[in-house]
Short mmCIF file of C-alpha atoms and ligand atoms in Angstrom, two decimals:
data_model
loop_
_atom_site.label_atom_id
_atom_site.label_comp_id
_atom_site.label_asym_id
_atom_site.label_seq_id
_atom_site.Cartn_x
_atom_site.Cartn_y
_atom_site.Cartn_z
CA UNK A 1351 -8.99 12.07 -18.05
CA UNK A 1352 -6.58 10.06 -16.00
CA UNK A 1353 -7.38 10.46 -12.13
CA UNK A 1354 -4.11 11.81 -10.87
CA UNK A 1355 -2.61 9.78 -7.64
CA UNK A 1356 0.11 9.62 -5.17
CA UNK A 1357 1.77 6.60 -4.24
CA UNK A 1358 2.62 6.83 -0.68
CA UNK A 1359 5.01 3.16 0.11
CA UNK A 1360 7.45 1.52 1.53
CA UNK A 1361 9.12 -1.17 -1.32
CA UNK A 1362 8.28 -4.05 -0.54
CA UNK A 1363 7.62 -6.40 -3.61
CA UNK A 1364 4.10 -6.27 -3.12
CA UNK A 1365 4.46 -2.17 -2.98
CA UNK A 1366 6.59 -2.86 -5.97
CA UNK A 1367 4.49 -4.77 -7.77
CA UNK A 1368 1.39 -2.37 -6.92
CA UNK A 1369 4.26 0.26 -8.37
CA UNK A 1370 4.37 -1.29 -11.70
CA UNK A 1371 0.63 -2.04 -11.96
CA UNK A 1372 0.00 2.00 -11.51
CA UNK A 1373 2.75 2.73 -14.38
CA UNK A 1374 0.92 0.40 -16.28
CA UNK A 1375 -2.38 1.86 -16.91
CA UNK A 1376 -1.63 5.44 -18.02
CA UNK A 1377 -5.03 5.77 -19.38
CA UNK A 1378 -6.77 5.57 -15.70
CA UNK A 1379 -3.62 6.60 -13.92
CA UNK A 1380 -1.58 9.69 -14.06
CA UNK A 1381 1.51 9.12 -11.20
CA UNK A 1382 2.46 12.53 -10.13
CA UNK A 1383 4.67 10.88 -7.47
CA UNK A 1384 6.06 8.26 -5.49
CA UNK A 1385 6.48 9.08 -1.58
CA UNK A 1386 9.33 7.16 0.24
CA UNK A 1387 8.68 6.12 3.72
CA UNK A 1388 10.07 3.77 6.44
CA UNK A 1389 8.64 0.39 7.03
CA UNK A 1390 9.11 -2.86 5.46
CA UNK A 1391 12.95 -2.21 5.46
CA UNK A 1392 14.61 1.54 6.39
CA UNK A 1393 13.76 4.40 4.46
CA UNK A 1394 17.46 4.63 2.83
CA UNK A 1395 16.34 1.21 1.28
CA UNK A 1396 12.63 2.24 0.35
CA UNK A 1397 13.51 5.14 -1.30
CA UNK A 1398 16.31 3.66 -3.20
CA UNK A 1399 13.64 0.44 -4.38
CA UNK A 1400 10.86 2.81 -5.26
CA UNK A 1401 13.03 4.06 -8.18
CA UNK A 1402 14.90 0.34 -9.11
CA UNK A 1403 10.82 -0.11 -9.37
CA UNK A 1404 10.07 2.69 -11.51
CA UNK A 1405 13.53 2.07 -13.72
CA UNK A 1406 12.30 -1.69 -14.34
CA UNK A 1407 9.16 -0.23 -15.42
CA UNK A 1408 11.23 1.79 -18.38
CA UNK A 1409 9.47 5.08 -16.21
CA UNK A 1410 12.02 7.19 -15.11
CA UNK A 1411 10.44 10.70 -14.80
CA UNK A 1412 8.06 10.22 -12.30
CA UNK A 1413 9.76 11.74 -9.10
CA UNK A 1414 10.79 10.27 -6.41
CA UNK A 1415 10.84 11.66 -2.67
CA UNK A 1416 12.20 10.88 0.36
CA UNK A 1417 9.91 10.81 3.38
CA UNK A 1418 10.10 10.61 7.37
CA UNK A 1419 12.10 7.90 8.19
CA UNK A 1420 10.58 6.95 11.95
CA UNK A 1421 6.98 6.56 12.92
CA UNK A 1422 5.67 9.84 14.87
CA UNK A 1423 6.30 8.61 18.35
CA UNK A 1424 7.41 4.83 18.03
CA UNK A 1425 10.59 2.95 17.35
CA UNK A 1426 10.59 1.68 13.79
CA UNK A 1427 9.57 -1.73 13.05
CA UNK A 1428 10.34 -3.50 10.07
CA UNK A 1429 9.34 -6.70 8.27
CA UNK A 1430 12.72 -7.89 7.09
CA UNK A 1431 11.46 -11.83 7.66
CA UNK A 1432 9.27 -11.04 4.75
CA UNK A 1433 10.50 -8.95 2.42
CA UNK A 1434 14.27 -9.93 2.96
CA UNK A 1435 17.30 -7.66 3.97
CA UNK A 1436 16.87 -5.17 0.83
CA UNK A 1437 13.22 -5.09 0.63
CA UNK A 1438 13.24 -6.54 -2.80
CA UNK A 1439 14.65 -9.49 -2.46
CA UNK A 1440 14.29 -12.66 -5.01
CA UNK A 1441 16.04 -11.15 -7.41
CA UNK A 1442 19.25 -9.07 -7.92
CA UNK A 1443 18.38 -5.93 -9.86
CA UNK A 1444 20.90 -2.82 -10.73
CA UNK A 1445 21.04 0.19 -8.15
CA UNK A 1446 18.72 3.00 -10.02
CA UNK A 1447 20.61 5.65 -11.77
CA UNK A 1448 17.25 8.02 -11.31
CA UNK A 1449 17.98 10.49 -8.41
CA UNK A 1450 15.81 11.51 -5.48
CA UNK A 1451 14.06 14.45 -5.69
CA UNK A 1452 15.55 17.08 -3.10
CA UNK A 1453 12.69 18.17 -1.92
CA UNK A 1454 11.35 16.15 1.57
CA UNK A 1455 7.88 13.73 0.42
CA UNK A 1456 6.31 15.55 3.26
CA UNK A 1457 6.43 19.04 1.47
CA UNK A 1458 6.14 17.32 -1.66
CA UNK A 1459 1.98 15.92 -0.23
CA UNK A 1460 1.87 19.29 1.19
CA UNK A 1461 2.84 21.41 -2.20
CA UNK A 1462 1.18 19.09 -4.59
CA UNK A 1463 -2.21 19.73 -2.97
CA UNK A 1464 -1.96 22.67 -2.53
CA UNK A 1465 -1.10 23.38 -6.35
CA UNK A 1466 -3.70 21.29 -7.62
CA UNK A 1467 -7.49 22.20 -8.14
CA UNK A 1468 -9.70 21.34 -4.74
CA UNK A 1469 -10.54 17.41 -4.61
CA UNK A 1470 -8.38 16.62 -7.44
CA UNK A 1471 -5.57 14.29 -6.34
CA UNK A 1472 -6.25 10.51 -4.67
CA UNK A 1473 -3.47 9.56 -2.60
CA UNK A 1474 -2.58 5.35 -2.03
CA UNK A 1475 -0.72 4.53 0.80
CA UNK A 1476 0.97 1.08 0.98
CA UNK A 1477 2.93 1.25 3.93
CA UNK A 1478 2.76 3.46 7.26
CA UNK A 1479 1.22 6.46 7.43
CA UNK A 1480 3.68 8.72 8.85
CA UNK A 1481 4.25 10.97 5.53
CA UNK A 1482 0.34 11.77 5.26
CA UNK A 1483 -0.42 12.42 8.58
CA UNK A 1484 2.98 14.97 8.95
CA UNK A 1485 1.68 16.59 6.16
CA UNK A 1486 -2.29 16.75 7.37
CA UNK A 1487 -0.69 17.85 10.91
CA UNK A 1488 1.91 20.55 9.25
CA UNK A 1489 -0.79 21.64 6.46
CA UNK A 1490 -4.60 21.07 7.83
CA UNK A 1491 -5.48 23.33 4.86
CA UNK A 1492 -4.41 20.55 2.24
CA UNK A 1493 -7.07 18.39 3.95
CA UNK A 1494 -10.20 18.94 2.90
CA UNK A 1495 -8.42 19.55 -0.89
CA UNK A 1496 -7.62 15.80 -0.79
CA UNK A 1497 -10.10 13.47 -3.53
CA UNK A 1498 -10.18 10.32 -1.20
CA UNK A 1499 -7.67 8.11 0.16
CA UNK A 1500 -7.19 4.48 -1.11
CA UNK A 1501 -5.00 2.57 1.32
CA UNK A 1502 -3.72 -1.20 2.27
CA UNK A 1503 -3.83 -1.48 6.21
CA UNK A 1504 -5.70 -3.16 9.10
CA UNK A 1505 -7.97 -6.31 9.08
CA UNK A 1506 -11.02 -7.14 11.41
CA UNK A 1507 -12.08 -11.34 10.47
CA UNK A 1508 -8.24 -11.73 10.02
CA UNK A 1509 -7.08 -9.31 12.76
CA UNK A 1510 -3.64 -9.56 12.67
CA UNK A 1511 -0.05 -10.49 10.80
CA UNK A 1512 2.58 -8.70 12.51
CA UNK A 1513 0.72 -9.06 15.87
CA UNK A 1514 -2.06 -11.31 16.91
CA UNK A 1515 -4.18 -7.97 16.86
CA UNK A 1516 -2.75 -5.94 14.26
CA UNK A 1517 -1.65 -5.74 10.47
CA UNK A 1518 1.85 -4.57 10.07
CA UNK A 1519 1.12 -0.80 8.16
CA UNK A 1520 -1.32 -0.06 10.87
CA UNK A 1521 1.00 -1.66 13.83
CA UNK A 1522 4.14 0.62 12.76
CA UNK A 1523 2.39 3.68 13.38
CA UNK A 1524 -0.91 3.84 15.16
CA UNK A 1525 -0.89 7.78 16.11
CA UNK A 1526 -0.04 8.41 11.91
CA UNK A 1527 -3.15 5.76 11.15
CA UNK A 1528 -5.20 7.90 13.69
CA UNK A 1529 -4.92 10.81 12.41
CA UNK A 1530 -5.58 9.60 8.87
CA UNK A 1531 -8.71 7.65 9.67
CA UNK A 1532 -9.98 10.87 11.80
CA UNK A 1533 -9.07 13.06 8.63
CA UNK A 1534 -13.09 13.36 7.53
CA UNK A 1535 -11.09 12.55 3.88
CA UNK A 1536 -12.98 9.79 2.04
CA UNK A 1537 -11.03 6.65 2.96
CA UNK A 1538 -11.18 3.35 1.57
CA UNK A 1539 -9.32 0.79 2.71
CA UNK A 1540 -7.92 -2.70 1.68
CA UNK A 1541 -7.50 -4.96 5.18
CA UNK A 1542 -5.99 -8.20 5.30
CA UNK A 1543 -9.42 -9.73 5.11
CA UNK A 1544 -9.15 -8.82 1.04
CA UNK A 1545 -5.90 -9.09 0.52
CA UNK A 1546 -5.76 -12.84 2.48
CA UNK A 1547 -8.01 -13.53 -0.37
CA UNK A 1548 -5.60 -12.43 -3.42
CA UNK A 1549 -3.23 -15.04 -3.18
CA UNK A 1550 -0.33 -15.66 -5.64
CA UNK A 1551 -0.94 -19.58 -6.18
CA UNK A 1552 1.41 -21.20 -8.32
CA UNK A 1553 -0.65 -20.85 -11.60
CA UNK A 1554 -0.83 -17.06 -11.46
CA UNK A 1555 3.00 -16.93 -10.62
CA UNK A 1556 3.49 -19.10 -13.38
CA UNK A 1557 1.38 -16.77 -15.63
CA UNK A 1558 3.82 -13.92 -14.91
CA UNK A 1559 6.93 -15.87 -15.84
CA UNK A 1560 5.64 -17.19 -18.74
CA UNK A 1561 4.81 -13.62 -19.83
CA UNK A 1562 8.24 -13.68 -20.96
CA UNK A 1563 9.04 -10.09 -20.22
CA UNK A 1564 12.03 -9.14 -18.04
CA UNK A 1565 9.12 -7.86 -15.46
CA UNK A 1566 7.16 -11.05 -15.38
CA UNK A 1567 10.14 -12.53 -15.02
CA UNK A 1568 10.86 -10.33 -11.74
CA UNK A 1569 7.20 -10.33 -10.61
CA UNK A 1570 7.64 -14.05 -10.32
CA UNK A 1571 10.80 -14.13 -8.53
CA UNK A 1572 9.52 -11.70 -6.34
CA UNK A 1573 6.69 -13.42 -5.41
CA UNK A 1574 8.18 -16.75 -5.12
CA UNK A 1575 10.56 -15.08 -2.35
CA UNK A 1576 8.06 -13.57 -0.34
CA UNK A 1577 5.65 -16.73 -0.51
CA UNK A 1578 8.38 -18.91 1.65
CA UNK A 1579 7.05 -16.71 4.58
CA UNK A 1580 3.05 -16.68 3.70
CA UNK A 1581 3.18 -20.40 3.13
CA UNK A 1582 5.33 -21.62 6.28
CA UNK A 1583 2.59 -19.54 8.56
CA UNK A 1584 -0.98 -20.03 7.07
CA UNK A 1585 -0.19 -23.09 5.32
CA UNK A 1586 -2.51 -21.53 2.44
CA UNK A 1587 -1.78 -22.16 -1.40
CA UNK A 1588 0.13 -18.87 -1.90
CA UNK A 1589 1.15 -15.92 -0.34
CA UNK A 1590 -1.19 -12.31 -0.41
CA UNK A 1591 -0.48 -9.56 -2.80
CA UNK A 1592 -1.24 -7.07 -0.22
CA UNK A 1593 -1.03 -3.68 -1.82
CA UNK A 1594 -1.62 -4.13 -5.63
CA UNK A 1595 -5.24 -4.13 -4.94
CA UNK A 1596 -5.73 -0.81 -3.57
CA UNK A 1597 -4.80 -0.46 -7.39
CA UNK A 1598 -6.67 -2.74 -8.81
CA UNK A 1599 -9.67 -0.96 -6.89
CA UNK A 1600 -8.64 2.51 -8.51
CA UNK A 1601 -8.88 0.86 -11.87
CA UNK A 1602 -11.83 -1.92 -11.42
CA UNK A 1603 -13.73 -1.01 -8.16
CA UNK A 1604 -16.75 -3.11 -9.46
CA UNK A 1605 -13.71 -6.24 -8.37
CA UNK A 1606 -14.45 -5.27 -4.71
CA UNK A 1607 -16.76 -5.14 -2.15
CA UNK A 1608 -17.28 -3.84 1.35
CA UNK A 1609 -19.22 -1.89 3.78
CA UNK A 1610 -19.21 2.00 4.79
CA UNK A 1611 -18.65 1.25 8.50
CA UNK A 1612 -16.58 3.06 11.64
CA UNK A 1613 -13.11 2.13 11.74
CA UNK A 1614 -11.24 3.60 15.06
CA UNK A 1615 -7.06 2.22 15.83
CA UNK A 1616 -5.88 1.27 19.10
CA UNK A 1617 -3.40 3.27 20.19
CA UNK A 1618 -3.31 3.21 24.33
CA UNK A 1619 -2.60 -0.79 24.71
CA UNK A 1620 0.43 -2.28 24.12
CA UNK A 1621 -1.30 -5.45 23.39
CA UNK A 1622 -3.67 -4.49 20.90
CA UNK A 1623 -1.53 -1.44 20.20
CA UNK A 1624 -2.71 -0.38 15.75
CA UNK A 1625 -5.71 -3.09 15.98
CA UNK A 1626 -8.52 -1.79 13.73
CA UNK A 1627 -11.95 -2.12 15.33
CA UNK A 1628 -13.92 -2.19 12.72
CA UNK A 1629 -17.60 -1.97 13.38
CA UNK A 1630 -18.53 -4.19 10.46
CA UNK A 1631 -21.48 -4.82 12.58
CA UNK A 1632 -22.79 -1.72 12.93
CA UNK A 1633 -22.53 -2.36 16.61
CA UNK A 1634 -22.25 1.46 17.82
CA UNK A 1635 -23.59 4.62 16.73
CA UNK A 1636 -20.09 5.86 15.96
CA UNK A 1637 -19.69 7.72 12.59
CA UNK A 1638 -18.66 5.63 9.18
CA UNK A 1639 -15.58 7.03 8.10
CA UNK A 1640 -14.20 4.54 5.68
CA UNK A 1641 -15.20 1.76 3.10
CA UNK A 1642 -13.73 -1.46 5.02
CA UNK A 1643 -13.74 -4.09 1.79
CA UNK A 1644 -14.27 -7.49 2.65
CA UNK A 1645 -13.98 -9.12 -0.51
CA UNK A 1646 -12.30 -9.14 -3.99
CA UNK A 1647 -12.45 -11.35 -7.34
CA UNK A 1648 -9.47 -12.96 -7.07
CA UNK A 1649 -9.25 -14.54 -10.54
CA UNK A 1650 -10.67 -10.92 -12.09
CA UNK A 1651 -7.89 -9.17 -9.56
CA UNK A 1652 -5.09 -11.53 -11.01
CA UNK A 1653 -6.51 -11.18 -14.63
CA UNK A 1654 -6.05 -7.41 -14.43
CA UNK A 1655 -2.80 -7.52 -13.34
CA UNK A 1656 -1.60 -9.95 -15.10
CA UNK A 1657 -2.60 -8.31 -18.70
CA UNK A 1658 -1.12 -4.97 -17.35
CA UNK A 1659 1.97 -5.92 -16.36
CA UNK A 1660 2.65 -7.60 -20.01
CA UNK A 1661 2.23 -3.68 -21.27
CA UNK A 1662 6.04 -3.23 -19.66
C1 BDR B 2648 1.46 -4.74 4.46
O1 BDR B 2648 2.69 -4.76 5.20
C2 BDR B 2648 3.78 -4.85 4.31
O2 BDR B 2648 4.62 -5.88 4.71
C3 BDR B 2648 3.23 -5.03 2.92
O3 BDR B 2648 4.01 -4.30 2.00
C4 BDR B 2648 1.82 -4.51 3.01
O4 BDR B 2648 1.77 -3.14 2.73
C5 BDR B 2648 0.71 -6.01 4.76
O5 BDR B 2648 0.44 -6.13 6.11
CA1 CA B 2649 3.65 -1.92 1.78
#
């Protein structure tokens, strides 16, 4: 049986393509929804990408929510020197004609969970975690019903991108990440220390254009967009898909690997303000709480995708 998830994101072509990857593999995947919430651009823009994403994917009855559109107690901050002014830049794609769902994303989490059987439903974030921890703070009874949470944040060898100390989904909002991380829910997470590792190099863009679909084609123009950015800063051979891999890890784990460590976020200094200290080390006696990866088969990772995304 497919494992049913929620996509939890803020669009982003990386979210997007992670999006499109999910849609892709209804066998392992059932979508029961995508969650809107602020961060790489406004949420007016997120939750308007989220369904271009899942029109270009031919899906258009998976819903679509709306979520919180600040952090819980900080300004917003978003990454419009990567992603570009809509989110989704690189290529010009039609306004969706799918709807939003009226209901908020945050009663949405809360509803779905509790509907569903005990330890049923996985939920991904991609972007901040404001929506999830609302909902675990409104609802601590949908809590312990959650299966595990998969989610791109945070880094320890390559600390930061948004901050010399922290990694942008973390940085946005640090008292949402707490929460989440202090949950007790099974958490495994995807830092910048994997996802510096998946990097779209100009073969494996080239192997999504020559795909010859209409979302290769868009894949690759996304990609080449958001590389300009990547490649300017590390000087590496192509910019990281970030959040396709917590994905990937949904539908080839065995692609990963990592420790079960203690992962606490910053949250007092305004210097290291969303840093994940990670004690890969095993340095304290502080409680694991999450699976920190550290590594991924990039080749395997790109593969995967690759042969998924010609299914659209
Ligand atoms: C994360 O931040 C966003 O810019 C990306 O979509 C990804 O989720 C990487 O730090
Ligand atoms: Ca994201």
């Amino acid at each position: 049986m497919a494992r049913k998830i929620i996509i939890d994101t803020d669009p982003g072509q990386d979210d997007a393509v992670a999006i499109l990857l999910a849609l892709a593999s209804p066998e392992e995947l059932e979508v029961l929804g995508i969650t809107a919430v602020a961060g790489n651009v406004p949420l007016a823009l997120t939750s308007k990408n989220a369904r271009i994403v899942c029109e270009l994917a031919g899906n258009i009855d998976v819903p679509v929510f709306a979520g919180c559109e600040a952090p819980l107690r900080r300004r917003l901050v978003t990454a419009e020197h990567v992603h570009g002014k809509t989110g989704l830049d690189g290529v010009a794609l039609p306004d969706p004609a799918m709807k939003l769902q009226p209901a908020h994303a945050v009663d949405f989490l809360i509803d779905a969970l509790r509907a569903a059987p005990e330890g049923e439903i996985t939920l991904c974030p991609l972007g901040p975690l404001t929506n999830i921890a609302t909902a675990f703070t409104r609802a601590p009874d949908i809590v312990g019903r959650v299966r595990e949470i998969v989610l791109m944040g945070g880094a320890y060898f390559e600390v930061g991108n948004i901050t010399p100390a922290a990694e942008f989904n973390i940085y946005v909002d640090p008292e949402a990440a707490e929460i989440v991380f202090k949950s007790g829910v099974p958490l495994t997470v995807m830092p910048l220390d994997v996802t510096h590792k998946a990097l779209v190099t100009k073969p494996r863009v080239e192997a999504f254009a020559a795909l010859g679909t209409r979302v290769g084609e868009v894949v690759a123009s996304w990609t080449r967009f958001f590389e300009r950015f990547d490649l300017e800063k590390y000087g590496s051979e192509g910019a990281p898909l970030h959040d396709p891999t917590v994905i990937a890890w949904l539908l080839r784990p065995e692609l990963f690997s990592g420790r079960h460590i203690n992962v606490e976020i910053e949250t007092a200094s305004e210097l290291t303000r969303g840093m994940t200290v990670a004690d890969w080390w095993g340095v304290t006696d502080r409680a694991p709480n999450a699976t920190f990866m550290g590594d991924i088969d990039a080749e395997a990772f790109f593969a995967l995708l690759t042969q998924r995304l010609a299914r659209l």
